[in-house]
XYZ file of C-alpha atoms in Angstrom:
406
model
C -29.148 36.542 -8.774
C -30.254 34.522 -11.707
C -26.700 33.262 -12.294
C -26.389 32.155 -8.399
C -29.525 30.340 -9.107
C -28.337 28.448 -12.040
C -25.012 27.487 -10.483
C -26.799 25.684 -7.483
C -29.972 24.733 -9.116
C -32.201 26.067 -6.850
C -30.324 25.382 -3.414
C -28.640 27.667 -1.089
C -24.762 27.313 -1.538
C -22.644 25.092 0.538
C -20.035 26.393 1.817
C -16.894 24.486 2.287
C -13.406 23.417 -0.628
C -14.494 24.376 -3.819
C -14.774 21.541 -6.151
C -13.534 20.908 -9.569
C -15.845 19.920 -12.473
C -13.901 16.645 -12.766
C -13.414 15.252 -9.198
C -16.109 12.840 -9.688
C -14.547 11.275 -12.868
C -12.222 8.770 -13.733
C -8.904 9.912 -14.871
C -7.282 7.905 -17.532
C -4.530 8.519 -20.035
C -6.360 9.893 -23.165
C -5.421 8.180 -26.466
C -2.486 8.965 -28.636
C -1.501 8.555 -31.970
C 1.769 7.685 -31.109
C 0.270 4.944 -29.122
C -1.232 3.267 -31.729
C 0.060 0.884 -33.889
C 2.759 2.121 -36.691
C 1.675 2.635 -40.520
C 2.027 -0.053 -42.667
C 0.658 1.140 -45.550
C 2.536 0.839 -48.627
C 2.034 -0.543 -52.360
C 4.512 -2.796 -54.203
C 5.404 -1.683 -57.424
C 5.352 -4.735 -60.468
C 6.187 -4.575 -63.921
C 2.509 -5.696 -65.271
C 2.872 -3.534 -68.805
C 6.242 -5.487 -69.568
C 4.858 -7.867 -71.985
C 8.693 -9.733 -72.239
C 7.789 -10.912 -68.504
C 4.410 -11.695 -68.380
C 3.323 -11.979 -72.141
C 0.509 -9.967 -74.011
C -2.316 -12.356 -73.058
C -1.613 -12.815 -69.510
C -1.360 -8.809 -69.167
C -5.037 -8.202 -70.707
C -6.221 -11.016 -69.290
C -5.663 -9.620 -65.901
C -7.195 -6.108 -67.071
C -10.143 -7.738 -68.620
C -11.118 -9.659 -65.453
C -9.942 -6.769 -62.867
C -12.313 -4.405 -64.976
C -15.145 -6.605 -64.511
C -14.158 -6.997 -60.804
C -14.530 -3.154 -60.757
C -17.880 -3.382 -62.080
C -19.416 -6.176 -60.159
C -17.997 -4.404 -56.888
C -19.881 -1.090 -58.041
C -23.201 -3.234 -58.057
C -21.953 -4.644 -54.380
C -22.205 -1.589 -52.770
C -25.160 -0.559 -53.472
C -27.132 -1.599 -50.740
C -30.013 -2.588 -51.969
C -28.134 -4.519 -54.502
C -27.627 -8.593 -52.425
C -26.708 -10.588 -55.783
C -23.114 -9.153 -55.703
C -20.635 -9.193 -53.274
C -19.232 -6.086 -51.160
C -15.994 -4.620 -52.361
C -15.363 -2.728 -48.734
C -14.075 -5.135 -46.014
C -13.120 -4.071 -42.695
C -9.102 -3.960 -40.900
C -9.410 -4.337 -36.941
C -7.201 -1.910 -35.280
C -4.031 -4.174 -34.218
C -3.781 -5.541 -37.411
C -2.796 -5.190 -40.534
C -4.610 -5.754 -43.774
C -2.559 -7.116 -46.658
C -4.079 -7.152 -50.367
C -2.522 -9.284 -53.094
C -3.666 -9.327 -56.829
C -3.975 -12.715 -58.777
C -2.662 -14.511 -55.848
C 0.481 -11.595 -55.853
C 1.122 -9.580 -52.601
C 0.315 -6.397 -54.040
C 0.422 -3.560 -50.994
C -0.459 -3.170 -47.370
C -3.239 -1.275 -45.627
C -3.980 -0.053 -41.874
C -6.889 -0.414 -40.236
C -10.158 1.027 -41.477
C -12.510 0.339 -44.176
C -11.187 -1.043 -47.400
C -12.113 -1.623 -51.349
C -10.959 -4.673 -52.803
C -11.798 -6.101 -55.674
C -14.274 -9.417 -55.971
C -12.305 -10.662 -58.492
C -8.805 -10.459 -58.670
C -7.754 -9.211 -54.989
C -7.948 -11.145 -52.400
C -7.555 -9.386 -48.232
C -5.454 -11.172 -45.595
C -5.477 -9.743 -42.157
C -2.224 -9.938 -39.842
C -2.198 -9.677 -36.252
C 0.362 -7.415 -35.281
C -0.534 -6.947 -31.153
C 1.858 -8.492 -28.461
C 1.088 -12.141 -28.360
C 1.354 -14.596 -25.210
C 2.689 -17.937 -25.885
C 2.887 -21.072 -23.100
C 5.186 -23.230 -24.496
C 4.036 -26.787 -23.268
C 6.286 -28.659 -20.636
C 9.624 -29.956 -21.726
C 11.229 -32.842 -20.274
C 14.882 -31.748 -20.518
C 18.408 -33.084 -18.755
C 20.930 -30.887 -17.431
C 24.501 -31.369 -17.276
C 24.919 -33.396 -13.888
C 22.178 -36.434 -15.465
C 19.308 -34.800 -13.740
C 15.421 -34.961 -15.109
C 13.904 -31.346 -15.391
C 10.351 -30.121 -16.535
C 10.535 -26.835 -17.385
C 7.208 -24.878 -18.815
C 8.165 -21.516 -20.359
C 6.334 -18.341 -21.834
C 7.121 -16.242 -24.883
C 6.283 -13.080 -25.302
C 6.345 -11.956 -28.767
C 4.751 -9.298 -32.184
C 4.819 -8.840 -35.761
C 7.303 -6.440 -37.190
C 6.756 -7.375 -40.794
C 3.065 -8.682 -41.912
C 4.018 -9.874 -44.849
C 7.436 -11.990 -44.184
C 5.065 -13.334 -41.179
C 2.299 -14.158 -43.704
C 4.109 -15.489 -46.744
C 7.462 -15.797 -45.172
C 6.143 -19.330 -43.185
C 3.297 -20.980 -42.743
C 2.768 -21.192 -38.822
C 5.133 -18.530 -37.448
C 3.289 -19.140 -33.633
C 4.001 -22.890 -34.083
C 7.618 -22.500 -35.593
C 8.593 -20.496 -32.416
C 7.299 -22.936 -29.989
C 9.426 -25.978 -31.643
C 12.629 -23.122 -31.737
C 12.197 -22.196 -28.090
C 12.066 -26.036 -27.068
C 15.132 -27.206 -28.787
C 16.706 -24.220 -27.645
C 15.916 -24.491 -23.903
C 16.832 -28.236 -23.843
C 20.116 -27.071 -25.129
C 21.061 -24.485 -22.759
C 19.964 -26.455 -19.937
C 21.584 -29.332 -20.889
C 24.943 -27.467 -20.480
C 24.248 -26.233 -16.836
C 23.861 -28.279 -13.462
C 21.168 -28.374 -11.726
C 22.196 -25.641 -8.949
C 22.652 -23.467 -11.767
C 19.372 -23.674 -13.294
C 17.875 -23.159 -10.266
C 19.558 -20.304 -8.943
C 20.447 -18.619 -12.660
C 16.919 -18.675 -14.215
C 16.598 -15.398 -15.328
C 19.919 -15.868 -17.463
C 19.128 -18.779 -18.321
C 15.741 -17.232 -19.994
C 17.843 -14.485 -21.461
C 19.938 -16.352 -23.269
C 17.177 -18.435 -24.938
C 15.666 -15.462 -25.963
C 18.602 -13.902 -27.758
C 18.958 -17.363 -29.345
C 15.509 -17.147 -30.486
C 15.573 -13.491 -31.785
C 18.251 -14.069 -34.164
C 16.046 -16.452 -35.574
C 12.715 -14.701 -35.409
C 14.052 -11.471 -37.327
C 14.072 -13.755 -40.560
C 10.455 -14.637 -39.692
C 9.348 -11.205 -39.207
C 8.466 -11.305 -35.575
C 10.604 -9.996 -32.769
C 10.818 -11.527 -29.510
C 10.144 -9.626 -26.450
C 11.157 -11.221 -23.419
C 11.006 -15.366 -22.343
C 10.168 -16.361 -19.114
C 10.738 -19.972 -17.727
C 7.422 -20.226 -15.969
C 8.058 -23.652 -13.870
C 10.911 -25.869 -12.785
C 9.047 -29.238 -11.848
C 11.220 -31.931 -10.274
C 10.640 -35.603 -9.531
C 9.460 -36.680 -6.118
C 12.513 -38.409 -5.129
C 14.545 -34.942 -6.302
C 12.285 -33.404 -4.329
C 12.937 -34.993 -0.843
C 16.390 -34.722 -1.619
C 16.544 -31.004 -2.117
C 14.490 -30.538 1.214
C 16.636 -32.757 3.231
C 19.898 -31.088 1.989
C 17.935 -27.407 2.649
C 16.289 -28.933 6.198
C 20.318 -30.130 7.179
C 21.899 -26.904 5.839
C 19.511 -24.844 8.507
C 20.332 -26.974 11.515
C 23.752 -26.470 10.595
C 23.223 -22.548 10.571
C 21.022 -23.196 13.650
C 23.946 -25.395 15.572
C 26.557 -22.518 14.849
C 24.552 -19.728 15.550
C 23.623 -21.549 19.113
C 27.243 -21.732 19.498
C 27.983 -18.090 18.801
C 25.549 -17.777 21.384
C 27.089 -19.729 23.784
C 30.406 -18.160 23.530
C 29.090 -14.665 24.039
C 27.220 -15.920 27.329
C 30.140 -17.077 28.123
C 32.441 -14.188 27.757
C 29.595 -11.776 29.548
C 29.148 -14.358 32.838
C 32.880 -14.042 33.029
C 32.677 -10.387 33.292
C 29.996 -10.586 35.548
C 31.947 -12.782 37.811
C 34.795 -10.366 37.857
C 32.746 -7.683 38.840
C 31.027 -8.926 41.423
C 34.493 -10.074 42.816
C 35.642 -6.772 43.499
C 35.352 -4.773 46.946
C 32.826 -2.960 45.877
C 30.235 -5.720 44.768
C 31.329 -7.611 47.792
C 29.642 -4.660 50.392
C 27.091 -4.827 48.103
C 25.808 -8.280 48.677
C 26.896 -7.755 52.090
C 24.379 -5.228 53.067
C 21.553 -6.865 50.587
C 21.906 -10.140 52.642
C 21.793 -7.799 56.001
C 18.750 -6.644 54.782
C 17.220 -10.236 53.832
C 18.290 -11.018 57.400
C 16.460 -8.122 58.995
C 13.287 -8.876 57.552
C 13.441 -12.960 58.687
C 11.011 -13.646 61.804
C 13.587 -15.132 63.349
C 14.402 -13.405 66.727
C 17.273 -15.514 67.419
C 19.880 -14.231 64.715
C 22.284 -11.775 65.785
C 23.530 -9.111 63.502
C 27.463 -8.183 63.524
C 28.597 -5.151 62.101
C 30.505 -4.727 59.254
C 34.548 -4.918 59.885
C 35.956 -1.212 59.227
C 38.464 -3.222 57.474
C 36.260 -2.524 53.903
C 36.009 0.811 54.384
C 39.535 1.523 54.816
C 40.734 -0.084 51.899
C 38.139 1.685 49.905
C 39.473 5.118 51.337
C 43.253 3.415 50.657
C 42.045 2.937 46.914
C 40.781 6.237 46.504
C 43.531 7.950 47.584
C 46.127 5.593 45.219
C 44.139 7.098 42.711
C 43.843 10.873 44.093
C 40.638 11.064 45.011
C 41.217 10.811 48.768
C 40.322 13.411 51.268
C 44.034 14.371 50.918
C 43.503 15.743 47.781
C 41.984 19.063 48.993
C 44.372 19.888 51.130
C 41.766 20.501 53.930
C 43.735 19.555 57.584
C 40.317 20.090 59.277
C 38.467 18.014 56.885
C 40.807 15.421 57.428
C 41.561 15.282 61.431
C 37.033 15.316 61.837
C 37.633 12.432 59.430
C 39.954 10.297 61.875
C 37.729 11.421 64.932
C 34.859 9.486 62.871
C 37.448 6.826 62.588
C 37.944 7.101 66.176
C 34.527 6.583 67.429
C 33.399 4.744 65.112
C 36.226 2.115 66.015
C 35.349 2.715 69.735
C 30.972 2.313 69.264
C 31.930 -0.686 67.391
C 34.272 -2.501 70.290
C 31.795 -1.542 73.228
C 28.848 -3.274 71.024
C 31.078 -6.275 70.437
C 31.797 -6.506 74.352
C 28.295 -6.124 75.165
C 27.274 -8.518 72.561
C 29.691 -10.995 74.131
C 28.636 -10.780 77.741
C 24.734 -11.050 76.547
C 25.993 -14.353 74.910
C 27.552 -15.534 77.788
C 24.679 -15.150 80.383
C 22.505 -16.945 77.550
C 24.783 -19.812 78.145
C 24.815 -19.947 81.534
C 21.035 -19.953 81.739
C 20.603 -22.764 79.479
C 22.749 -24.493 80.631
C 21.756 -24.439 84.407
C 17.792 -25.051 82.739
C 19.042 -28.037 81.055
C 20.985 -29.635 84.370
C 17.471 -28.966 86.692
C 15.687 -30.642 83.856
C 17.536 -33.291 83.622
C 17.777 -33.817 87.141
C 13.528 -33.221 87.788
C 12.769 -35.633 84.198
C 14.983 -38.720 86.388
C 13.221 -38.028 89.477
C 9.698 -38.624 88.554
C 10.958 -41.454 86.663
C 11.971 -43.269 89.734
C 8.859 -42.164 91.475
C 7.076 -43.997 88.899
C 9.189 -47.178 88.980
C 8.944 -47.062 92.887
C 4.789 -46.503 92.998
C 4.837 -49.964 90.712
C 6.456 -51.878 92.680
C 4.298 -50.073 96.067
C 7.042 -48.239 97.373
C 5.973 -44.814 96.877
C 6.537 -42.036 100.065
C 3.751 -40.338 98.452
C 5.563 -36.693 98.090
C 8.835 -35.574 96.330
C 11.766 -35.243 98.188
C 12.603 -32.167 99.797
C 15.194 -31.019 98.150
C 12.994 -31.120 94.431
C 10.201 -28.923 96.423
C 12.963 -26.638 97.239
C 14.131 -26.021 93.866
C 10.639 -25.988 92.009
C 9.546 -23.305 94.238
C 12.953 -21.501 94.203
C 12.708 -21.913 90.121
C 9.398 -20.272 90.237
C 9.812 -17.224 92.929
């Protein structure tokens, strides 16, 4: 119970995913030794106690004042002692701490805490992390007399502290000036599409230029990167024309392309709807658009049996007629529908025609009595101007405008 207690402080326990003791923590990649930066350590052997080389004086000369140096850096680092300096100085990890004796590279040290003596050593620390260099911008011509400025970026470390620190003076400065002559060279043997299109070989090529160089120098060249590729205004408008006219040119053909496939598919679509089939199609759709008109004057024919019978002719060129099942009564209730189908279809035509007919004749016997009654009350009117009005129609109007309306 006590344990329960301890393990939720107090609280009742909650139940739900059991959690880990590090969920709430940041995971990151624990540190290495591998990681770190390689050993450098080592001591450089001379031949001091060969008086033939250095004489008898300069060799306890040296040990007289590197004795004392000893001492004095005893009294240094004692804390309480400020008259005298401290022999221990301090290597930042990432570099490298080199020691020389009477102005003599003498050995190398990692980082840490170091002795060196007041008087005759002297401690020179050596950067050996990955270094970023922007190389300034370079006005540089390429093969086809066109003005370039490029800006570039070198990416670079120490391999060996010592050629880096005695080797030359400015080894960050020496491998700006190397990457500039080099890049104006390489560019200057390439047009301009090629530098714009082949940058990253471009880069790579400068770079293994470079690294040959840089090994002597003790520093090894990771990668260079050409950062910008400024061009001149007028270059500039140029360029974008001859990009702007190369996509209306893509633009124009694919257009065409698209024309020629329209093209091809309308033809198909006017062969298809050229055939029988389409052609009862739009038959019956414009039937139907007629139907629904308010019109009451349209008259509807039928359809000629004409289409039908070629469609049963084509289907039974190809064997799918009703002759293909070999069914005799199937085939003689086929020609009966024939039959009175042909018959319906010629006693609706003849009573279509006779209802057409007496249409005529009425209209045209309306049109003659109005005709004849439109003259007659015109003279009526001229007559009752000039006072020679009989004041009622003539007989023979009466007679037809009452026979007209009984």
């Amino acid at each position: 119970m006590s344990t329960l207690t301890a393990s939720t402080n107090g609280k009742a326990p909650v139940v739900g995913p059991e959690r880990r003791p590090h969920d709430g923590l940041v995971q990151v990649q624990p540190a290495r030794l591998e990681d770190l930066q390689p050993k450098y350590a080592q001591t450089i052997k001379h031949d001091e106690d060969n008086p033939a080389a250095h004489g008898w004086y300069a060799s306890m000369r040296h040990a007289s004042v590197h004795g004392l140096g000893e001492f004095i850096g005893c009294l240094g680092s004692i804390p309480c002692c400020c008259c005298c300096p401290n022999p221990f100085k301090p290597v930042n990890q990432g570099e490298v701490g080199l020691i020389s004796k009477f102005g003599r590279f003498e050995r190398a040290v990692d980082p840490g805490l170091v002795k060196v003596n007041p008087l005759s050593e002297r401690l020179t620390t050596v950067d050996v992390k990955i270094q970023i260099v922007e190389v300034p911008r370079q006005v540089c011509m390429t093969k086809d007399n066109v003005t370039l400025n490029l800006t570039s970026v070198i990416y670079y470390h120490v391999i060996s502290p010592h050629k880096a620190a005695f080797g030359i003076s400015n080894v960050r400065q020496a491998l700006i000036e190397r990457t500039q002559t080099t890049l104006r060279q390489v560019v200057g043997a390439r047009v301009l599409q090629d530098v714009i299109e082949r940058r990253e070989e471009i880069a790579q090529s400068i770079s293994e230029i470079i690294e040959d160089v840089a090994t002597g120098w003790g520093v090894q060249v990771e990668s260079m990167l050409i950062k910008d590729i400024i061009f001149s205004n007028d270059l500039q408008d140029s360029l974008s024309m001859a990009a702007q006219s190369k996509r209306i040119g893509e633009s124009k053909v694919i257009a065409a392309r698209a024309e020629v496939e329209s093209a091809k598919l309308m033809r198909q679509a006017a062969d298809i709807l050229s055939s029988a089939p389409a052609m009862q199609i739009r038959y019956l759709e414009a039937m139907q658009s007629m139907a629904k008109t308010a019109n009451s004057k349209v008259i509807f024919l039928p359809a000629p049996n004409q289409t039908i019978q070629q469609q049963l002719a084509m289907a039974e060129s190809v064997g799918e007629g009703p002759s293909r099942y070999n069914n005799p009564s199937e085939q003689t209730q086929t020609q009966n529908t024939q039959n009175i189908q042909t018959n319906g279809d010629d006693g609706f035509q003849r009573a279509i025609n006779a209802r057409i007919v007496e249409d005529i004749q009425t209209s045209t016997f309306s049109f003659v009595f109005c005709i004849y009654l439109f003259s007659h009350l015109y003279m009526c009117r001229v007559l009752k101007s000039t006072n020679y009005y009989p004041g009622r129609l003539p007989d023979i109007v009466c007679s037809h405008h009452n026979q007209s309306s009984i």
